Amino acid sequence: MLNNTTLVVFPSSRSIRDYISKSQVENTLLPSIVSIDEFFKKVLYFKNKKYIDEEERFLYLREAVCDIELHKLGISSTFTAFLKQSDYIYRFFLELASEKVDIDTLLKYDTYEYYTEHLQILKKIKKNYLNILDFNNAIDKLNIDKYAILNTEYINKFLDIEIYFEGYFTKQEFDFIEMISKKILLKINFISTKYNQKSIEKFSNVNMSFNLDCEYKIDFTNKTFLESKKIISQVKNFDIKAFSSRINQIAYIKTSIVNSISNGIEASKIVLVLPDEKFVNLLKLFDYEKYFNFAMGLDIFNTKLYKIIEAIYLFISQDEIKNKNNIEFLNLDMNIINNLFVQNWNKVFSIKIFKEICQYFISLETNKELIQKFSEIIYKLNKIFFSIKNTILLKDAYKILFEQISTITLDDISSGKITVLGLLECRKVSFDTVIICDFNEHLIPKRNIKDKFLSTSLKQAVKLPTSYDRENLQKYYYDRLINQAKEVYISYVKNDTNQISRFANELFSKHIDSSNDDQAYDDNYRHILYTQHNLHHFNKDIILDIDLSQNIWSASSLKYFLQCKRKYYLKYIANIKEHDISLKPKAYELGNIVHKALELYYKQDILTFEKLKQIFDNIEVDNTFLILDLEVFKKNLYNFFLHEENLFKQRRLILNLEKSFSFKYKNIKLKGTIDRIDKVDNTYEVIDYKTSNSLKVDTKRTYEKSSDFQLEFYYIATSYMYKTKDIKAYYYDLNNIKLLEEIQLDVKIDLLEKIFEELKTKKVNFNKCEDRMQCMYCSYIHICNRN
């Protein structure tokens, strides 16, 4: 039985919490407990040496490569690039040091000299780095063997040490374990499976052998077995489903939770494992029930601090209207942005500017946890930016700051009972229900950057862990997690670009139903996510007691009414705004821009093509597709100018531009805006600009079915304003550069007057139109269930 003179070592903080929670139920006296990382920190000490932090490591490594041709390694020597890429070099050195393999050994086994040049460069960098560490009396994992001393004072506090081993001991760690076992009784608990034999090899080197699929407790000090038992899978219910959409897995996850709880499993004993922890962002959006407790924390992308830092970066680096609008939306002081950021953007920045920038950001944030974590990053970056001489520009430093704060996570305070973990957090932790989503090949196995410099064959020759060994270790973690559970639920995405991980065929092939291999289960679970978002279509008649003659009518609203009474009701009576998330511009958007530009042009004293072109060139639009439409339109600009010159050779005078009107006609209130009114001799010409590619005027055969009376509205308004009947009405086809006269003007006015009489109503049925062609591009198509 464990007591307070026993030190127990677990692989992670999560496994410690799991152990303590189970011990509380058993009402036992807890021993001293530490994680494996804490254990090595406490059990070793370094006389007159300091252990460097991550920032010092980067600075020393940068100093070590100052005279090295890094481009030969495919690594940039610029400060900002090296800040990210230096990790490749360090991890390579760390792997060699951890397994006690030197570069000369690699050179010896590199028979065909594939890596000789790279290894010689890396050897020089490592030598420089170790010399810098010695010069500064510093300790890193690369030189820990040289200076580490066992902390016997700490060890002697305990009668024995018991380690729960889950994963992989490096050669360096295993040697330390052996040293410790000679000073104190050391016990090790571990599992032997076919997936962790690379780890078990370490024990075979001390004349101990183990059977597969067994759990052992050994006395490592005396090299004897204390306990052993066969591992038996606890799984009673195993379910696996494929989905064509990643997001639809969430419905399956929720179903799995409900099923488990219905089967008597406590919510706190259910875990959701995420191979890709970014899936948290999707999961949280649909967590209406507050099921989940996100152990890995939540990103800060929706916080005010992040949005401000991102907004300033985009505003300065990308000259787009939307970025300027974003600054205004966030209520940021443009004077501060210009003085603090814009003016210094391409300059070598100072500590003073850095402090001012950081203080500015902190002043805008209220979340204390975020401010604290942001301040920690500032401290680290301050050390990196200003500990050695650097000519780093503000724009480069800002990018580094932006990237660093993107990694911040905040504690999840929602306190849901379903634990959400990444794979490594599941070591030496057991749950009754295990749910794993995203079981796809591109996510499982997780790739590692440690294989950058060496091939698998060379690693095998010098007994370094290969990608195969690392994959096996991941299989081990999944295998242990699954087989300790009572219920297991697996989901994955199955479509043209995604397939189930090859791990599935090894870990649970007997549970995969090959007859349903191509089946996706989206429809079976879709209602769970989307029920509350379903559109309920109202198909009954909408009949109102209303006198339509009392409404104010424009040519547009009348067109809506004549085309579809239901559309008119939704837009003008129910006041439901049109909504469309498509980036494709609406038909009227280009027209609005052209109208404004031509109005501005004709207000000039001198009308030249250069002036016309300048006005159009100065138009700012933020929709990429609209920019394209405008550029295409501008191809015809010169032809338009020539056409206008010919028109004005007549005695033509522009009387009005964008002339608004509002008056009563036949007791009906009319309103609108006339694009242009010209006068030629004694004739008034009303002109409506059109940018449509499918412009047509009504004929004798078509006018009776027309719903477009815009020119008729203009005619009536002009006759009202100028007290004349000598009026012609034209569409100005701006694509083909010609005026199209409304030749059926008189008969359409007669028809319009009949329509006005019909607007004098007492009751109206706003029924849906019979012509389904009207529905194709209607914004209300989904409400009417016409799609």
Coordinates of N, CA and C in Angstrom, one line a residue, residues 546-692:
I546 N -56.8 46.2 -46.8 CA -55.9 47.3 -47.1 C -56.3 48.0 -48.4
D547 N -56.1 49.3 -48.4 CA -56.3 50.1 -49.5 C -54.9 50.5 -50.1
L548 N -54.5 49.8 -51.2 CA -53.2 50.0 -51.8 C -53.0 51.4 -52.4
S549 N -54.1 52.0 -52.7 CA -53.9 53.4 -53.2 C -53.4 54.4 -52.2
Q550 N -53.4 54.0 -50.9 CA -52.9 54.9 -49.9 C -51.4 54.7 -49.7
N551 N -50.8 53.7 -50.3 CA -49.3 53.5 -50.3 C -48.6 54.4 -51.2
I552 N -47.3 54.6 -50.9 CA -46.5 55.4 -51.9 C -45.9 54.4 -52.8
W553 N -46.0 54.8 -54.2 CA -45.5 53.8 -55.2 C -44.3 54.4 -56.0
S554 N -43.3 53.5 -56.1 CA -42.2 53.8 -57.0 C -42.4 52.8 -58.2
A555 N -41.6 53.1 -59.2 CA -41.6 52.1 -60.4 C -41.1 50.7 -59.9
S556 N -40.2 50.7 -59.0 CA -39.7 49.5 -58.5 C -40.7 48.7 -57.7
S557 N -41.4 49.4 -56.7 CA -42.4 48.7 -55.9 C -43.5 48.2 -56.7
L558 N -43.9 49.0 -57.7 CA -45.0 48.5 -58.6 C -44.6 47.3 -59.4
K559 N -43.3 47.3 -59.8 CA -42.8 46.1 -60.5 C -42.8 44.9 -59.6
Y560 N -42.5 45.0 -58.4 CA -42.5 43.9 -57.4 C -44.0 43.4 -57.3
F561 N -44.9 44.3 -57.2 CA -46.3 44.0 -57.0 C -46.9 43.2 -58.2
L562 N -46.5 43.7 -59.4 CA -47.1 43.1 -60.6 C -46.4 41.8 -60.9
Q563 N -45.2 41.6 -60.5 CA -44.5 40.3 -60.7 C -45.0 39.3 -59.7
C564 N -45.1 39.7 -58.4 CA -45.5 38.7 -57.4 C -46.0 39.5 -56.2
K565 N -47.3 39.3 -55.9 CA -47.9 40.0 -54.8 C -47.2 39.6 -53.4
R566 N -46.9 38.3 -53.3 CA -46.2 37.8 -52.1 C -44.9 38.5 -51.9
K567 N -44.1 38.7 -52.9 CA -42.8 39.4 -52.8 C -43.0 40.8 -52.4
Y568 N -44.0 41.5 -52.9 CA -44.3 42.9 -52.5 C -44.7 42.9 -51.0
Y569 N -45.5 42.0 -50.6 CA -45.9 41.9 -49.2 C -44.7 41.8 -48.3
L570 N -43.8 40.8 -48.6 CA -42.6 40.5 -47.8 C -41.7 41.7 -47.7
K571 N -41.5 42.4 -48.8 CA -40.6 43.5 -48.9 C -41.1 44.8 -48.3
Y572 N -42.4 45.2 -48.7 CA -42.9 46.5 -48.4 C -43.9 46.6 -47.3
I573 N -44.5 45.5 -46.9 CA -45.4 45.5 -45.8 C -44.8 44.8 -44.6
A574 N -44.3 43.5 -44.8 CA -43.6 42.8 -43.7 C -42.3 43.4 -43.4
N575 N -41.7 44.2 -44.3 CA -40.4 44.8 -44.2 C -39.3 43.8 -43.9
I576 N -39.3 42.7 -44.5 CA -38.3 41.7 -44.4 C -37.2 42.1 -45.4
K577 N -36.0 42.4 -44.9 CA -34.9 42.8 -45.8 C -34.4 41.7 -46.6
E578 N -34.0 42.0 -47.8 CA -33.3 41.0 -48.7 C -32.0 40.6 -48.1
H579 N -31.6 39.3 -48.1 CA -30.4 38.9 -47.6 C -29.8 37.8 -48.5
D580 N -28.5 38.0 -48.8 CA -27.8 37.1 -49.7 C -26.3 37.2 -49.3
I581 N -25.7 36.0 -49.0 CA -24.3 36.0 -48.5 C -23.4 35.9 -49.7
S582 N -23.9 35.8 -50.9 CA -23.1 35.7 -52.1 C -22.2 36.9 -52.3
L583 N -21.0 36.7 -52.7 CA -20.1 37.9 -53.0 C -20.4 38.4 -54.4
K584 N -21.1 37.7 -55.2 CA -21.4 38.1 -56.6 C -22.3 39.4 -56.5
P585 N -21.9 40.5 -57.2 CA -22.7 41.7 -57.0 C -24.1 41.6 -57.5
K586 N -25.0 42.4 -56.9 CA -26.4 42.4 -57.3 C -26.4 43.3 -58.6
A587 N -27.5 43.1 -59.4 CA -27.6 43.8 -60.7 C -27.6 45.3 -60.5
Y588 N -28.1 45.8 -59.4 CA -28.2 47.3 -59.2 C -26.8 47.9 -58.8
E589 N -25.9 47.1 -58.2 CA -24.7 47.7 -57.6 C -23.8 48.4 -58.6
L590 N -23.6 47.8 -59.8 CA -22.8 48.5 -60.8 C -23.5 49.7 -61.3
G591 N -24.8 49.6 -61.5 CA -25.7 50.7 -61.9 C -25.6 51.9 -61.0
N592 N -25.6 51.6 -59.7 CA -25.5 52.7 -58.7 C -24.2 53.5 -58.8
I593 N -23.1 52.7 -59.0 CA -21.8 53.3 -59.2 C -21.7 54.2 -60.4
V594 N -22.2 53.6 -61.6 CA -22.2 54.4 -62.8 C -23.1 55.6 -62.7
H595 N -24.2 55.5 -62.1 CA -25.1 56.7 -61.9 C -24.4 57.8 -61.2
K596 N -23.7 57.5 -60.1 CA -23.0 58.5 -59.3 C -21.9 59.1 -60.1
A597 N -21.1 58.2 -60.8 CA -20.0 58.7 -61.5 C -20.4 59.7 -62.7
L598 N -21.5 59.3 -63.4 CA -22.0 60.2 -64.5 C -22.6 61.5 -63.9
E599 N -23.2 61.4 -62.8 CA -23.7 62.7 -62.2 C -22.6 63.6 -61.9
L600 N -21.5 63.0 -61.3 CA -20.3 63.9 -60.9 C -19.7 64.4 -62.2
Y601 N -19.6 63.6 -63.2 CA -19.0 64.0 -64.5 C -19.7 65.2 -65.1
Y602 N -21.1 65.1 -65.2 CA -21.8 66.2 -65.9 C -22.0 67.5 -65.1
K603 N -21.5 67.4 -63.8 CA -21.5 68.6 -63.0 C -20.2 69.4 -63.2
Q604 N -19.2 68.8 -64.0 CA -18.0 69.5 -64.3 C -18.2 70.7 -65.3
D605 N -17.3 71.6 -65.2 CA -17.4 72.8 -66.1 C -17.0 72.4 -67.5
I606 N -15.9 71.6 -67.6 CA -15.4 71.2 -68.9 C -15.5 69.7 -69.0
L607 N -16.1 69.2 -70.0 CA -16.3 67.7 -70.2 C -15.3 67.1 -71.2
T608 N -14.3 66.4 -70.6 CA -13.3 65.8 -71.4 C -13.3 64.3 -71.1
F609 N -12.7 63.5 -72.0 CA -12.6 62.1 -71.8 C -11.7 61.8 -70.6
E610 N -10.6 62.6 -70.5 CA -9.6 62.4 -69.4 C -10.3 62.6 -68.1
K611 N -11.2 63.6 -68.0 CA -11.9 63.9 -66.8 C -12.9 62.7 -66.4
L612 N -13.6 62.2 -67.5 CA -14.5 61.1 -67.3 C -13.8 59.8 -66.8
K613 N -12.6 59.6 -67.4 CA -11.8 58.4 -67.0 C -11.3 58.6 -65.6
Q614 N -10.9 59.8 -65.3 CA -10.3 60.0 -63.9 C -11.4 59.8 -62.8
I615 N -12.6 60.2 -63.1 CA -13.7 60.0 -62.2 C -14.0 58.5 -61.9
F616 N -14.0 57.7 -63.0 CA -14.2 56.3 -62.9 C -13.0 55.6 -62.2
D617 N -11.8 56.1 -62.5 CA -10.6 55.5 -61.9 C -10.5 55.7 -60.4
N618 N -11.1 56.8 -59.9 CA -11.1 57.1 -58.5 C -12.2 56.4 -57.7
I619 N -13.0 55.7 -58.3 CA -14.1 55.0 -57.6 C -13.5 53.9 -56.8
E620 N -13.8 53.8 -55.5 CA -13.3 52.8 -54.6 C -14.4 51.7 -54.3
V621 N -14.1 50.5 -54.6 CA -15.1 49.4 -54.3 C -14.3 48.3 -53.6
D622 N -14.9 47.6 -52.7 CA -14.2 46.6 -51.9 C -14.6 45.1 -52.3
N623 N -15.6 45.0 -53.2 CA -15.9 43.7 -53.7 C -15.2 43.3 -54.9
T624 N -14.3 42.3 -54.8 CA -13.5 41.9 -56.0 C -14.2 41.7 -57.2
F625 N -15.4 41.1 -57.1 CA -16.2 40.8 -58.3 C -16.7 42.1 -58.9
L626 N -17.1 43.0 -58.1 CA -17.6 44.3 -58.5 C -16.5 45.1 -59.2
I627 N -15.3 45.0 -58.7 CA -14.1 45.6 -59.3 C -14.0 45.1 -60.8
L628 N -14.1 43.8 -60.9 CA -14.0 43.2 -62.3 C -15.1 43.7 -63.2
D629 N -16.4 43.8 -62.7 CA -17.5 44.3 -63.5 C -17.2 45.8 -63.9
L630 N -16.7 46.5 -63.0 CA -16.4 47.9 -63.3 C -15.3 48.1 -64.3
E631 N -14.3 47.3 -64.2 CA -13.2 47.3 -65.2 C -13.7 46.9 -66.6
V632 N -14.6 46.0 -66.7 CA -15.1 45.6 -68.0 C -16.0 46.7 -68.5
F633 N -16.8 47.4 -67.7 CA -17.6 48.5 -68.1 C -16.7 49.6 -68.6
K634 N -15.6 49.9 -68.0 CA -14.7 51.0 -68.4 C -14.1 50.8 -69.8
K635 N -14.2 49.6 -70.3 CA -13.6 49.3 -71.6 C -14.5 50.1 -72.7
N636 N -15.7 50.4 -72.4 CA -16.6 51.1 -73.3 C -16.7 52.6 -73.0
L637 N -15.9 53.0 -72.1 CA -16.0 54.4 -71.7 C -15.7 55.4 -72.8
Y638 N -14.7 55.1 -73.6 CA -14.4 56.0 -74.7 C -15.5 56.1 -75.8
N639 N -16.1 54.9 -76.1 CA -17.2 54.9 -77.0 C -18.4 55.7 -76.5
F640 N -18.6 55.6 -75.2 CA -19.7 56.4 -74.6 C -19.4 57.9 -74.7
F641 N -18.1 58.3 -74.5 CA -17.8 59.7 -74.6 C -18.0 60.2 -76.0
L642 N -17.6 59.4 -77.0 CA -17.8 59.8 -78.4 C -19.3 59.9 -78.7
H643 N -20.1 59.0 -78.2 CA -21.5 59.0 -78.5 C -22.2 60.3 -77.9
E644 N -21.7 60.6 -76.7 CA -22.2 61.8 -76.0 C -21.8 63.1 -76.8
E645 N -20.6 63.1 -77.3 CA -20.2 64.3 -78.1 C -21.1 64.5 -79.3
N646 N -21.5 63.4 -80.0 CA -22.4 63.5 -81.1 C -23.8 64.0 -80.7
L647 N -24.2 63.5 -79.5 CA -25.5 64.0 -79.0 C -25.5 65.5 -78.8
F648 N -24.4 65.9 -78.2 CA -24.4 67.3 -77.9 C -24.0 68.3 -79.0
K649 N -23.8 67.7 -80.2 CA -23.7 68.5 -81.4 C -25.0 69.2 -81.8
Q650 N -26.1 68.5 -81.3 CA -27.4 69.1 -81.4 C -27.5 70.2 -80.3
R651 N -28.6 70.9 -80.4 CA -28.8 71.9 -79.4 C -29.4 71.3 -78.1
R652 N -28.5 70.5 -77.5 CA -28.9 69.7 -76.3 C -28.5 70.4 -75.0
L653 N -29.4 70.4 -74.0 CA -29.0 71.0 -72.7 C -29.5 70.0 -71.6
I654 N -28.6 69.7 -70.7 CA -28.9 68.9 -69.5 C -29.7 69.8 -68.5
L655 N -30.9 69.4 -68.2 CA -31.7 70.2 -67.3 C -31.5 69.7 -65.8
N656 N -31.5 68.4 -65.7 CA -31.4 67.8 -64.3 C -30.7 66.5 -64.3
L657 N -30.0 66.2 -63.2 CA -29.3 64.9 -63.0 C -29.8 64.4 -61.7
E658 N -30.2 63.1 -61.7 CA -30.7 62.4 -60.4 C -31.7 63.3 -59.8
K659 N -32.7 63.6 -60.5 CA -33.8 64.5 -60.1 C -34.9 63.7 -59.3
S660 N -35.1 64.0 -58.1 CA -36.1 63.3 -57.3 C -37.5 63.9 -57.5
F661 N -38.5 63.1 -57.4 CA -39.9 63.6 -57.5 C -40.8 62.9 -56.5
S662 N -41.8 63.6 -56.1 CA -42.8 63.0 -55.2 C -44.1 63.9 -55.4
F663 N -45.2 63.2 -55.9 CA -46.4 64.0 -56.1 C -47.6 63.0 -56.3
K664 N -48.8 63.5 -56.4 CA -50.0 62.6 -56.6 C -50.4 62.6 -58.1
Y665 N -50.7 61.4 -58.6 CA -51.2 61.3 -59.9 C -52.4 60.4 -59.9
K666 N -53.5 60.8 -60.3 CA -54.8 60.0 -60.3 C -55.0 59.5 -58.8
N667 N -54.7 60.4 -57.9 CA -54.9 60.2 -56.5 C -54.0 59.0 -55.9
I668 N -52.9 58.8 -56.7 CA -51.9 57.8 -56.2 C -50.6 58.5 -56.0
K669 N -50.0 58.3 -54.8 CA -48.7 59.0 -54.5 C -47.6 58.3 -55.2
L670 N -46.8 59.0 -56.0 CA -45.7 58.5 -56.8 C -44.4 59.1 -56.3
K671 N -43.3 58.4 -56.4 CA -42.0 58.9 -56.1 C -41.0 58.2 -56.9
G672 N -39.8 58.8 -57.0 CA -38.7 58.2 -57.8 C -37.6 59.2 -58.0
T673 N -36.6 58.8 -58.8 CA -35.5 59.7 -59.1 C -35.2 59.4 -60.6
I674 N -35.2 60.5 -61.4 CA -34.9 60.5 -62.8 C -33.4 60.6 -63.0
D675 N -32.8 59.7 -63.7 CA -31.3 59.8 -63.9 C -30.9 61.1 -64.6
R676 N -31.6 61.4 -65.7 CA -31.2 62.6 -66.4 C -32.4 63.1 -67.3
I677 N -32.5 64.5 -67.3 CA -33.5 65.1 -68.2 C -32.7 66.1 -69.1
D678 N -32.8 65.9 -70.4 CA -32.2 66.7 -71.4 C -33.3 67.5 -72.1
K679 N -32.9 68.6 -72.7 CA -33.8 69.4 -73.6 C -33.2 69.6 -74.9
V680 N -33.9 69.2 -76.0 CA -33.4 69.3 -77.3 C -34.4 70.2 -78.1
D681 N -34.0 71.4 -78.4 CA -35.0 72.4 -78.9 C -36.1 72.5 -77.9
N682 N -37.3 72.2 -78.3 CA -38.5 72.3 -77.4 C -38.9 70.9 -76.9
T683 N -38.2 69.9 -77.1 CA -38.5 68.6 -76.7 C -37.7 68.2 -75.4
Y684 N -38.4 67.6 -74.5 CA -37.8 67.1 -73.3 C -37.5 65.6 -73.4
E685 N -36.3 65.2 -73.0 CA -36.0 63.8 -73.1 C -35.6 63.3 -71.7
V686 N -36.3 62.3 -71.3 CA -36.0 61.7 -70.0 C -35.1 60.4 -70.3
I687 N -34.1 60.3 -69.5 CA -33.1 59.2 -69.8 C -32.9 58.4 -68.6
D688 N -33.0 57.1 -68.7 CA -32.7 56.1 -67.6 C -31.5 55.3 -68.0
Y689 N -30.4 55.4 -67.3 CA -29.2 54.7 -67.6 C -29.4 53.2 -67.3
K690 N -28.9 52.3 -68.1 CA -29.0 50.9 -67.9 C -27.7 50.2 -68.2
T691 N -27.2 49.4 -67.2 CA -26.0 48.6 -67.4 C -26.3 47.1 -67.7
S692 N -27.5 46.8 -67.8 CA -27.9 45.4 -68.0 C -27.5 44.9 -69.4

